[in-house]
Amino acid sequence: MRVGIVDCYVDEPSILGVPPYISPYPRYAYGAVLASGNEPVYATVDDWRNKSSVWESVKKCHLVYIVGGALVPGKYLRTMPASMNEIIQMTQELQGTKIIAGPVARYAYTGRVKQPLEEYFEYIARLDGDALLYDLLTQKSVNGRRRTKKEWEQWAILGARCVQHAHAFPEGVIAEIETYRGCVRWISGGCSFCTDVLFGEPVFREPQAIIQEITEMYNSGLRNFRIGGQTCIYSYMAEGIGETETPRPNVDALSKLFKGIWQSCPCIEVLHLDNANPAVIAEHEAEARAITKLLVEYTTPGNAVAFGMESADPEVIKKNNLNAVPEQVIKAIEILNEYGRKRGANGMPALLPGINILCGLDGETKHTYRLNYEFLADVVRRDLWLRRINIRQVAGVRKEFKMKFKQEFQHFKYLVRTNIDMPNLKKILPERTVMRKIYIEMHEGKHAFGRQIGTYPLLVGFPYRIELNKFVDGIVVGHGARSITCIEYPLDINTCTFDALLSVPGISKHLAGAIMCNRPFRSIEQFATFLAEHMDASMVPAICAFFGFRRGN
Ligand code: SF4
């Protein structure tokens, strides 16, 4: 039987699945269908939106598995996760039995999804949708359950080939990889807002199984991977889990994992990460240093781990049972800065920390915003670099939260974006830094926007249009609060557009026009001579540095 798998793109704190990412959920489902002896047909919500031929195949399937839900919506460039309305509209076109899975199905049980899903779906996967799908295909009856560890490994490996069907495969796709589920803080109930902790005792995948899954995708042609599916990479297979909330990091296990990945897949282009608990890093400095060095060596530049600090207010930390105090977070930031700042071949620092701040938590007062701001200002004062500061309002998934200080929240965001983000970004990526392999994803007005493939990639704007879905190199010419402006590097003197010429610092409208009228130039020297006739000669070398000269023009 052919089984449709419709990827509506998930977005969760520890699982990204909106393109360029492909999340593990549809891949596991793909593997479960193969393991049951049936034939999977992978499609995305964009296939439905565009009425592609793949969607026509899915419509004819007797069983269709839809997975979606954006728990922590981000800013998207290429496409958007499916809305609930879209998912419901989609079901009207399907003839077969329908299963809904992923965060959207889980919200249904928390009251966050208002529509009664039972009206549209025969099955709603409260636990692991892939396990439900497998049971339905093999036993014709289901109760809803978690996949076993053995199934996890088998379906992950079998489902790896699903990535070949992702849009923009292989260069424009990055596969999200899980190393474990659950949080080591489950023993205390974890942070008040967190649903990861409800999984219970963490279940770890063996290094060999993760390596094998990555190798299968690599053999299919994929070169970009993000090991983001865990609550803290430093806690992977740590010692003392169940006894303490800050278990001792397991250097050997991580070493085996990362060295093994490179041994099997020597030509990986992107290997990135996500998520770390700063308290684990701060409390086990020796192991944390060893792991940080390992991660810098065995992952690719532009890498980041997000620290879920959430608040610097001791009262909020206490009331919400948060994971770390400000002193621990500073220590962890220092350790990552010590090893991770070095700039890599793609222009980005090797490995930097990110900070998540959550607003609207229990116990919050106006003073909380001052404390949070002072903490971030202190990071800047200490000349520590942050890859990103993510400020969000808490989502009432696990329980209800009341946002009492909306004005303070907006003002806090404004202050951080203005006084912290931009100076921080200028340090990380100074003007004239060359960034390699920026994938152009969107046009807006006369502008093009793209990102490098990787974890939390920085938004790069070009002040002129560039062909979509292709890679370009860029040189930094300006900074926003959370984005940078680049122009292509090097710009070809004889073929670049008027708008591109105008974007070069130091080239006026008048000079750009004169350059256009005098093209083609036969050499950089001829171009430099021309410039010297039209401007202060001392500026010529700096301007020439932006340009290249393609032989044969
Ligand atoms: S540290 Fe807190 S937020 Fe992070 S996974 Fe554990 S319980 Fe959840």
Coordinates of C-alpha atoms and ligand atoms in Angstrom, one line a residue:
M1 CA 0.0 0.0 0.0
R2 CA 1.2 3.6 -0.7
V3 CA 1.1 5.7 2.4
G4 CA 1.2 9.5 2.1
I5 CA 3.5 11.4 4.5
V6 CA 2.7 15.2 4.5
D7 CA 5.4 17.3 6.1
C8 CA 3.6 20.5 7.3
Y9 CA 6.9 21.6 9.0
V10 CA 7.4 21.5 12.7
D11 CA 9.2 24.1 14.9
E12 CA 9.9 23.1 18.5
P13 CA 12.6 24.3 21.0
S14 CA 14.7 21.2 20.2
I15 CA 13.5 20.1 16.8
L16 CA 13.6 22.4 13.7
G17 CA 11.7 21.3 10.6
V18 CA 10.9 24.4 8.5
P19 CA 13.0 24.5 5.3
P20 CA 16.0 24.5 5.0
Y21 CA 15.6 22.0 7.9
I22 CA 14.0 18.6 7.5
S23 CA 12.9 17.3 10.9
P24 CA 13.2 13.7 12.0
Y25 CA 9.4 13.2 12.4
P26 CA 8.6 12.7 8.7
R27 CA 11.8 10.7 8.3
Y28 CA 10.9 8.3 11.1
A29 CA 7.4 7.9 9.7
Y30 CA 9.0 7.2 6.3
G31 CA 11.1 4.5 8.0
A32 CA 8.1 3.1 9.8
V33 CA 6.2 2.7 6.6
L34 CA 9.1 0.9 4.9
A35 CA 9.6 -1.3 8.0
S36 CA 5.9 -2.3 7.7
G37 CA 6.5 -3.4 4.1
N38 CA 4.6 -0.5 2.5
E39 CA 5.6 2.3 0.2
P40 CA 5.9 5.9 1.6
V41 CA 5.1 8.9 -0.6
Y42 CA 6.7 12.1 1.0
A43 CA 5.1 15.5 0.2
T44 CA 5.2 18.8 1.9
V45 CA 2.6 21.5 2.6
D46 CA 4.2 23.4 -0.3
D47 CA 3.3 20.5 -2.6
W48 CA -0.3 21.0 -1.5
R49 CA -0.1 24.8 -1.9
N50 CA 1.4 24.4 -5.4
K51 CA -0.8 21.4 -6.3
S52 CA 2.3 19.5 -7.5
S53 CA 2.2 16.1 -9.0
V54 CA 3.4 14.6 -5.7
W55 CA 0.3 16.0 -4.0
E56 CA -1.8 14.3 -6.7
S57 CA -0.2 11.0 -5.7
V58 CA -0.8 11.6 -2.0
K59 CA -4.5 12.3 -2.7
K60 CA -4.9 8.8 -4.0
C61 CA -3.2 7.1 -0.9
H62 CA -5.4 5.0 1.3
L63 CA -3.6 6.2 4.4
V64 CA -2.2 9.7 4.9
Y65 CA 0.0 10.8 7.8
I66 CA 0.2 14.6 8.4
V67 CA 2.8 15.9 10.7
G68 CA 3.1 19.6 11.8
G69 CA 2.9 22.3 14.4
A70 CA 5.1 25.3 15.2
L71 CA 5.4 25.5 18.9
V72 CA 8.0 28.3 18.8
P73 CA 7.4 30.1 15.5
G74 CA 10.4 31.8 14.2
K75 CA 11.1 34.1 11.2
Y76 CA 10.8 32.2 8.0
L77 CA 12.2 33.1 4.6
R78 CA 11.6 30.3 2.2
T79 CA 8.2 29.1 3.3
M80 CA 5.9 28.9 6.3
P81 CA 4.8 26.0 8.5
A82 CA 1.2 25.1 7.7
S83 CA -1.5 26.9 9.7
M84 CA -4.2 24.9 11.3
N85 CA -6.6 26.2 8.7
E86 CA -4.4 24.9 5.9
I87 CA -4.1 21.5 7.5
I88 CA -7.9 21.3 7.8
Q89 CA -8.4 22.5 4.2
M90 CA -5.8 19.8 3.1
T91 CA -7.9 17.1 4.7
Q92 CA -10.9 17.9 2.5
E93 CA -8.9 16.8 -0.6
L94 CA -7.8 13.4 0.9
Q95 CA -9.7 10.3 0.3
G96 CA -8.0 7.9 2.7
T97 CA -7.7 7.4 6.4
K98 CA -5.9 10.4 8.0
I99 CA -3.5 10.6 11.0
I100 CA -2.4 13.9 12.5
A101 CA 0.9 13.9 14.4
G102 CA 3.6 16.2 15.7
P103 CA 3.2 19.2 18.0
V104 CA -0.2 20.1 16.4
A105 CA -1.6 16.8 17.6
R106 CA -0.1 17.1 21.0
Y107 CA -1.5 20.7 21.5
A108 CA -4.9 19.2 20.8
Y109 CA -4.6 17.6 24.2
T110 CA -3.5 20.8 26.0
G111 CA -6.4 22.8 24.6
R112 CA -4.1 25.0 22.6
V113 CA -5.6 23.8 19.3
K114 CA -9.2 25.0 19.4
Q115 CA -10.6 23.0 16.5
P116 CA -11.8 19.5 17.4
L117 CA -9.3 17.5 15.4
E118 CA -11.5 14.4 15.7
E119 CA -13.8 15.9 13.0
Y120 CA -11.0 15.8 10.5
F121 CA -8.8 12.9 11.4
E122 CA -9.5 9.3 12.2
Y123 CA -6.3 9.2 14.4
I124 CA -4.6 11.8 16.5
A125 CA -1.1 10.9 17.7
R126 CA -0.7 12.0 21.2
L127 CA 2.6 10.2 21.6
D128 CA 4.8 9.1 18.8
G129 CA 3.0 9.3 15.5
D130 CA 5.4 7.0 13.7
A131 CA 4.6 4.2 16.3
L132 CA 0.9 4.8 15.7
L133 CA 1.4 4.6 12.0
Y134 CA 3.4 1.4 12.2
D135 CA 0.8 -0.2 14.5
L136 CA -2.0 0.7 12.1
L137 CA -0.1 -0.8 9.2
T138 CA 0.9 -4.0 10.9
Q139 CA -1.8 -4.7 13.5
K140 CA -4.8 -2.8 12.2
S141 CA -5.4 -1.5 15.7
V142 CA -3.7 1.2 17.7
N143 CA -3.6 2.5 21.3
G144 CA -1.0 5.2 21.0
R145 CA 2.5 4.7 22.4
R146 CA 6.1 5.7 22.3
R147 CA 8.4 4.1 19.8
T148 CA 10.8 1.6 21.4
K149 CA 14.5 2.4 21.2
K150 CA 15.0 -0.4 18.7
E151 CA 12.3 1.0 16.5
W152 CA 13.8 4.4 16.9
E153 CA 17.1 3.2 15.5
Q154 CA 15.6 1.1 12.7
W155 CA 13.1 3.8 11.5
A156 CA 15.7 6.6 11.7
I157 CA 18.1 4.6 9.4
L158 CA 15.4 3.3 7.0
G159 CA 13.8 6.8 6.8
A160 CA 17.1 8.5 6.1
R161 CA 16.5 8.3 2.3
C162 CA 13.4 10.5 2.8
V163 CA 15.7 13.5 2.6
Q164 CA 16.1 13.0 -1.1
H165 CA 12.6 14.2 -1.6
A166 CA 13.1 17.5 0.3
H167 CA 12.8 20.7 -1.7
A168 CA 16.3 22.1 -2.7
F169 CA 18.0 18.7 -1.9
P170 CA 20.9 18.3 -1.4
E171 CA 22.7 21.7 -1.1
G172 CA 19.8 23.7 0.3
V173 CA 18.7 21.2 2.9
I174 CA 19.9 20.5 6.4
A175 CA 18.8 17.5 8.4
E176 CA 17.9 17.8 12.1
I177 CA 19.3 14.9 14.1
E178 CA 18.1 13.7 17.5
T179 CA 20.6 12.4 20.1
Y180 CA 18.1 12.0 22.9
R181 CA 14.8 13.0 24.2
G182 CA 13.8 14.2 27.7
C183 CA 15.7 16.5 30.1
V184 CA 18.1 15.6 32.9
R185 CA 16.1 17.9 35.1
W186 CA 13.0 15.7 35.0
I187 CA 13.8 14.7 38.6
S188 CA 12.7 18.1 39.9
G189 CA 9.9 18.7 37.4
G190 CA 12.1 20.9 35.3
C191 CA 11.3 24.5 34.2
S192 CA 7.7 25.5 34.8
F193 CA 6.9 26.1 31.1
C194 CA 8.8 23.2 29.6
T195 CA 7.1 20.2 27.9
D196 CA 10.4 18.4 27.1
V197 CA 10.7 17.4 30.7
L198 CA 7.3 15.7 30.6
F199 CA 8.9 12.9 28.6
G200 CA 10.4 11.6 31.9
E201 CA 13.8 10.0 32.2
P202 CA 16.0 10.8 29.2
V203 CA 16.4 8.1 26.6
F204 CA 19.7 8.3 24.7
R205 CA 20.5 7.1 21.2
E206 CA 23.8 5.2 20.9
P207 CA 26.6 7.0 19.1
Q208 CA 26.8 4.3 16.5
A209 CA 23.0 4.5 15.7
I210 CA 23.3 8.3 15.2
I211 CA 26.4 7.9 13.0
Q212 CA 24.6 5.3 10.9
E213 CA 21.6 7.5 10.3
I214 CA 23.8 10.4 9.3
T215 CA 25.8 8.1 7.0
E216 CA 22.7 6.9 5.3
M217 CA 21.7 10.5 4.5
Y218 CA 25.3 11.3 3.5
N219 CA 25.3 8.4 1.1
S220 CA 22.1 9.8 -0.4
G221 CA 24.0 13.0 -1.2
L222 CA 23.2 15.2 1.9
R223 CA 26.1 17.2 3.3
N224 CA 24.4 19.4 6.0
F225 CA 23.4 18.2 9.4
R226 CA 22.3 19.9 12.6
I227 CA 22.5 17.9 15.8
G228 CA 19.8 19.9 17.5
G229 CA 17.5 17.3 18.8
Q230 CA 18.4 17.3 22.5
T231 CA 17.9 19.5 25.5
C232 CA 21.6 19.8 26.3
I233 CA 24.4 18.5 24.1
Y234 CA 26.8 18.6 27.1
S235 CA 24.5 16.2 29.0
Y236 CA 24.6 13.5 26.3
M237 CA 25.0 10.2 28.1
A238 CA 26.2 12.1 31.1
E239 CA 27.1 10.5 34.4
G240 CA 24.8 10.8 37.4
I241 CA 21.5 11.2 35.6
G242 CA 18.6 10.6 37.9
E243 CA 20.7 11.7 40.9
T244 CA 21.5 15.3 40.1
E245 CA 20.2 18.0 37.8
T246 CA 23.7 18.8 36.6
P247 CA 25.2 15.4 35.6
R248 CA 28.9 15.1 34.8
P249 CA 29.4 15.5 31.0
N250 CA 30.6 12.4 29.2
V251 CA 33.6 13.5 27.1
D252 CA 34.2 9.9 25.7
A253 CA 30.6 9.5 24.4
L254 CA 30.6 12.8 22.6
S255 CA 34.1 12.2 21.3
K256 CA 33.0 8.8 19.9
L257 CA 30.0 10.4 18.3
F258 CA 31.7 13.4 16.6
K259 CA 34.8 11.6 15.5
G260 CA 32.7 8.7 14.2
I261 CA 30.6 11.1 12.1
W262 CA 33.7 12.4 10.4
Q263 CA 35.2 9.0 9.9
S264 CA 32.1 7.9 8.1
C265 CA 31.3 11.1 6.3
P266 CA 34.5 12.9 5.6
C267 CA 33.1 15.5 3.2
I268 CA 30.3 17.0 5.4
E269 CA 29.9 20.7 4.7
V270 CA 27.8 21.7 7.7
L271 CA 27.8 20.0 11.1
H272 CA 26.1 22.2 13.7
L273 CA 24.4 21.9 17.1
D274 CA 21.8 23.3 19.4
N275 CA 21.0 23.6 23.1
A276 CA 23.1 23.4 26.2
N277 CA 22.4 23.9 29.9
P278 CA 24.8 26.5 31.2
A279 CA 24.6 25.1 34.7
V280 CA 26.0 21.7 33.5
I281 CA 28.9 23.6 31.8
A282 CA 29.6 25.8 34.8
E283 CA 29.4 23.0 37.4
H284 CA 31.8 20.7 35.5
E285 CA 34.4 23.1 34.1
A286 CA 37.1 20.5 33.2
E287 CA 34.7 18.3 31.2
A288 CA 32.9 21.3 29.7
R289 CA 36.2 22.7 28.4
A290 CA 37.2 19.3 26.9
I291 CA 33.8 19.1 25.2
T292 CA 33.9 22.7 23.9
K293 CA 37.3 22.1 22.4
L294 CA 36.0 18.9 20.8
L295 CA 33.0 20.6 19.4
V296 CA 35.1 23.5 18.0
E297 CA 37.3 20.9 16.3
Y298 CA 34.7 18.5 15.1
T299 CA 31.9 20.8 14.0
T300 CA 31.9 23.5 11.3
P301 CA 32.1 27.2 11.7
G302 CA 29.0 29.4 12.3
N303 CA 28.0 27.0 15.0
A304 CA 25.9 28.0 18.1
V305 CA 24.5 26.4 21.2
A306 CA 21.5 28.2 22.7
F307 CA 21.5 28.6 26.5
G308 CA 18.0 28.5 27.9
M309 CA 18.7 31.0 30.6
E310 CA 15.2 32.5 30.5
S311 CA 15.6 35.1 33.3
A312 CA 18.2 36.8 35.4
D313 CA 15.7 37.6 38.1
P314 CA 16.3 35.4 41.2
E315 CA 12.7 35.5 42.1
V316 CA 11.6 34.3 38.6
I317 CA 14.3 31.6 38.6
K318 CA 13.0 30.3 41.9
K319 CA 9.3 30.5 41.1
N320 CA 9.8 28.7 37.7
N321 CA 12.5 26.2 38.8
L322 CA 14.7 27.5 36.0
N323 CA 18.0 25.7 35.2
A324 CA 20.7 28.3 35.9
V325 CA 21.6 31.4 37.8
P326 CA 23.3 34.4 36.1
E327 CA 26.8 33.5 37.5
Q328 CA 26.6 30.1 35.9
V329 CA 25.4 31.5 32.6
I330 CA 28.3 34.0 32.5
K331 CA 30.8 31.2 33.3
A332 CA 29.4 29.1 30.4
I333 CA 29.5 32.0 28.0
E334 CA 33.2 32.6 29.0
I335 CA 34.1 29.0 28.3
L336 CA 32.5 29.0 24.9
N337 CA 34.1 32.4 24.0
E338 CA 37.5 31.1 25.1
Y339 CA 37.5 28.4 22.4
G340 CA 34.8 29.3 19.9
R341 CA 35.6 32.8 18.6
K342 CA 38.1 31.9 16.0
R343 CA 36.8 32.8 12.5
G344 CA 36.3 29.9 10.2
A345 CA 36.5 29.6 6.4
N346 CA 32.9 30.6 5.9
G347 CA 33.5 33.9 7.7
M348 CA 31.7 33.0 10.9
P349 CA 33.2 32.4 14.3
A350 CA 33.5 28.7 15.1
L351 CA 31.1 28.2 18.0
L352 CA 29.3 30.8 20.1
P353 CA 26.6 30.7 22.7
G354 CA 23.1 32.1 22.2
I355 CA 20.9 33.3 25.1
N356 CA 17.2 32.7 25.3
I357 CA 15.1 35.1 27.5
L358 CA 11.5 34.2 28.3
C359 CA 9.1 36.9 29.4
G360 CA 5.8 36.5 31.1
L361 CA 7.0 33.8 33.6
D362 CA 5.5 33.5 37.1
G363 CA 6.9 36.0 39.6
E364 CA 7.9 38.5 36.9
T365 CA 7.8 42.2 37.9
K366 CA 8.9 45.4 36.1
H367 CA 12.2 45.0 37.8
T368 CA 12.7 41.6 36.0
Y369 CA 13.2 43.5 32.8
R370 CA 15.8 45.7 34.3
L371 CA 17.7 42.7 35.7
N372 CA 17.6 40.9 32.3
Y373 CA 18.8 44.0 30.5
E374 CA 21.6 44.5 33.1
F375 CA 22.7 40.9 32.6
L376 CA 23.0 41.4 28.8
A377 CA 24.8 44.7 29.2
D378 CA 27.2 43.0 31.6
V379 CA 28.0 40.4 28.9
V380 CA 28.8 43.2 26.5
R381 CA 30.9 45.0 29.1
R382 CA 33.0 41.8 29.6
D383 CA 33.5 41.8 25.8
L384 CA 31.9 38.4 25.5
W385 CA 30.3 37.5 22.2
L386 CA 26.8 36.1 21.8
R387 CA 25.7 34.5 18.6
R388 CA 22.1 35.6 19.2
I389 CA 19.7 36.8 21.8
N390 CA 16.3 35.2 21.5
I391 CA 13.5 37.1 23.4
R392 CA 10.2 35.4 23.5
Q393 CA 6.9 35.5 25.4
V394 CA 6.3 32.3 27.2
A395 CA 3.7 30.0 25.5
G396 CA 1.1 28.5 27.8
V397 CA 1.4 25.0 26.7
R398 CA 2.2 23.2 29.9
K399 CA 0.2 25.6 32.0
E400 CA -1.3 29.1 31.8
F401 CA 0.9 32.1 32.1
K402 CA -0.3 35.7 32.4
M403 CA 1.7 38.4 30.6
K404 CA 1.4 41.4 32.9
F405 CA 4.0 43.7 31.5
K406 CA 3.5 44.0 27.8
Q407 CA 4.8 47.6 27.6
E408 CA 8.0 46.7 29.5
F409 CA 8.4 43.6 27.3
Q410 CA 8.3 45.7 24.1
H411 CA 10.6 48.3 25.6
F412 CA 13.1 45.7 26.8
K413 CA 13.2 44.2 23.3
Y414 CA 13.7 47.6 21.8
L415 CA 16.6 48.3 24.2
V416 CA 18.3 45.0 23.5
R417 CA 18.0 45.2 19.8
T418 CA 19.4 48.8 19.8
N419 CA 22.0 48.7 22.5
I420 CA 23.1 45.1 22.7
D421 CA 22.4 43.3 19.5
M422 CA 23.9 45.7 17.0
P423 CA 27.2 46.3 18.8
N424 CA 27.5 42.6 19.4
L425 CA 26.9 41.8 15.7
K426 CA 29.6 44.4 14.7
K427 CA 32.1 42.5 16.8
I428 CA 31.2 39.1 15.5
L429 CA 31.1 40.2 11.8
P430 CA 33.0 43.4 11.3
E431 CA 32.6 45.3 8.0
R432 CA 34.5 43.7 5.1
T433 CA 34.2 40.2 6.5
V434 CA 33.7 37.8 3.7
M435 CA 30.9 35.3 4.2
R436 CA 30.9 32.2 2.1
K437 CA 27.9 30.3 0.6
I438 CA 24.9 32.4 1.4
Y439 CA 21.8 30.7 0.0
I440 CA 19.5 33.3 -1.6
E441 CA 15.9 32.5 -0.5
M442 CA 13.7 35.5 -0.9
H443 CA 13.1 38.8 -2.7
E444 CA 11.4 41.8 -1.1
G445 CA 11.1 44.9 -3.2
K446 CA 14.5 45.5 -4.8
H447 CA 16.3 43.5 -2.1
A448 CA 17.4 39.8 -1.9
F449 CA 17.7 37.9 1.4
G450 CA 19.6 34.8 2.1
R451 CA 21.3 32.8 4.9
Q452 CA 24.1 30.4 5.2
I453 CA 23.0 26.8 5.7
G454 CA 23.3 26.0 9.4
T455 CA 22.0 26.5 12.9
Y456 CA 20.3 29.9 13.5
P457 CA 21.8 31.4 10.4
L458 CA 22.1 35.1 10.3
L459 CA 19.8 37.0 7.9
V460 CA 21.8 38.5 5.1
G461 CA 20.3 41.3 3.0
F462 CA 21.6 42.4 -0.4
P463 CA 20.4 45.8 -1.5
Y464 CA 19.7 44.5 -5.0
R465 CA 18.1 41.4 -6.5
I466 CA 20.0 38.2 -7.0
E467 CA 18.7 35.0 -8.5
L468 CA 16.9 32.8 -6.0
N469 CA 18.0 29.3 -4.8
K470 CA 21.6 29.8 -5.5
F471 CA 24.7 30.3 -3.3
V472 CA 26.7 33.5 -3.4
D473 CA 29.6 34.8 -1.4
G474 CA 29.1 38.2 0.3
I475 CA 31.2 40.9 1.9
V476 CA 29.7 42.8 4.9
V477 CA 28.9 46.4 4.3
G478 CA 26.4 47.2 7.0
H479 CA 24.7 46.0 10.2
G480 CA 21.1 45.9 11.4
A481 CA 20.1 44.7 14.9
R482 CA 19.8 41.1 13.9
S483 CA 20.9 41.0 10.3
I484 CA 23.7 42.2 8.1
T485 CA 23.9 43.8 4.7
C486 CA 26.3 42.3 2.2
I487 CA 27.1 42.8 -1.4
E488 CA 28.3 39.9 -3.6
Y489 CA 32.0 39.2 -3.3
P490 CA 33.8 39.8 -5.5
L491 CA 31.6 41.9 -7.7
D492 CA 32.4 41.5 -11.4
I493 CA 33.3 44.9 -12.7
N494 CA 31.9 44.3 -16.1
T495 CA 28.7 42.4 -15.4
C496 CA 27.4 43.6 -12.0
T497 CA 24.2 45.7 -12.1
F498 CA 23.8 49.4 -11.5
D499 CA 22.2 48.7 -8.1
A500 CA 25.0 46.5 -7.1
L501 CA 27.6 49.2 -8.0
L502 CA 25.6 51.7 -6.0
S503 CA 25.8 49.5 -2.9
V504 CA 29.6 49.6 -2.8
P505 CA 30.7 52.1 -0.1
G506 CA 32.2 55.1 -1.7
I507 CA 30.5 54.8 -5.1
S508 CA 28.0 57.6 -5.8
K509 CA 25.2 57.5 -8.3
H510 CA 27.2 59.6 -10.6
L511 CA 30.3 57.4 -10.4
A512 CA 28.2 54.2 -10.9
G513 CA 26.7 55.7 -14.0
A514 CA 30.2 56.6 -15.3
I515 CA 31.4 53.0 -14.6
M516 CA 28.5 51.6 -16.5
C517 CA 29.2 53.8 -19.5
N518 CA 32.9 52.9 -19.6
R519 CA 32.6 49.2 -19.3
P520 CA 34.1 46.8 -20.2
F521 CA 37.3 47.3 -18.4
R522 CA 40.2 45.1 -19.5
S523 CA 41.9 44.7 -16.1
I524 CA 41.7 45.8 -12.5
E525 CA 44.5 48.2 -13.2
Q526 CA 42.5 49.9 -15.9
F527 CA 39.6 50.1 -13.6
A528 CA 41.7 51.6 -10.8
T529 CA 43.1 54.2 -13.2
F530 CA 39.6 55.1 -14.3
L531 CA 38.5 55.5 -10.6
A532 CA 41.5 57.7 -9.8
E533 CA 40.3 60.1 -12.5
H534 CA 36.9 60.4 -10.9
M535 CA 37.6 60.4 -7.2
D536 CA 40.2 60.9 -4.4
A537 CA 43.0 58.5 -5.4
S538 CA 43.5 57.4 -1.8
M539 CA 40.1 55.7 -1.8
V540 CA 40.7 53.7 -4.9
P541 CA 42.4 50.6 -3.3
A542 CA 39.6 50.2 -0.8
I543 CA 37.0 50.3 -3.6
C544 CA 38.9 48.0 -5.9
A545 CA 39.0 45.4 -3.1
F546 CA 35.3 44.8 -3.6
F547 CA 35.7 43.9 -7.3
G548 CA 36.9 41.0 -9.3
F549 CA 37.6 40.7 -12.9
R550 CA 36.3 37.7 -14.9
R551 CA 38.7 36.8 -17.6
G552 CA 37.2 36.8 -21.1
N553 CA 34.9 39.9 -20.5
Ligands
SF4_1 S1 16.5 22.8 31.3 FE1 14.4 23.5 31.6 S2 13.7 24.3 29.6 FE2 15.6 23.1 29.3 S3 14.8 21.1 28.7 FE3 15.2 21.0 30.9 S4 13.3 21.6 31.9 FE4 13.1 22.1 29.7

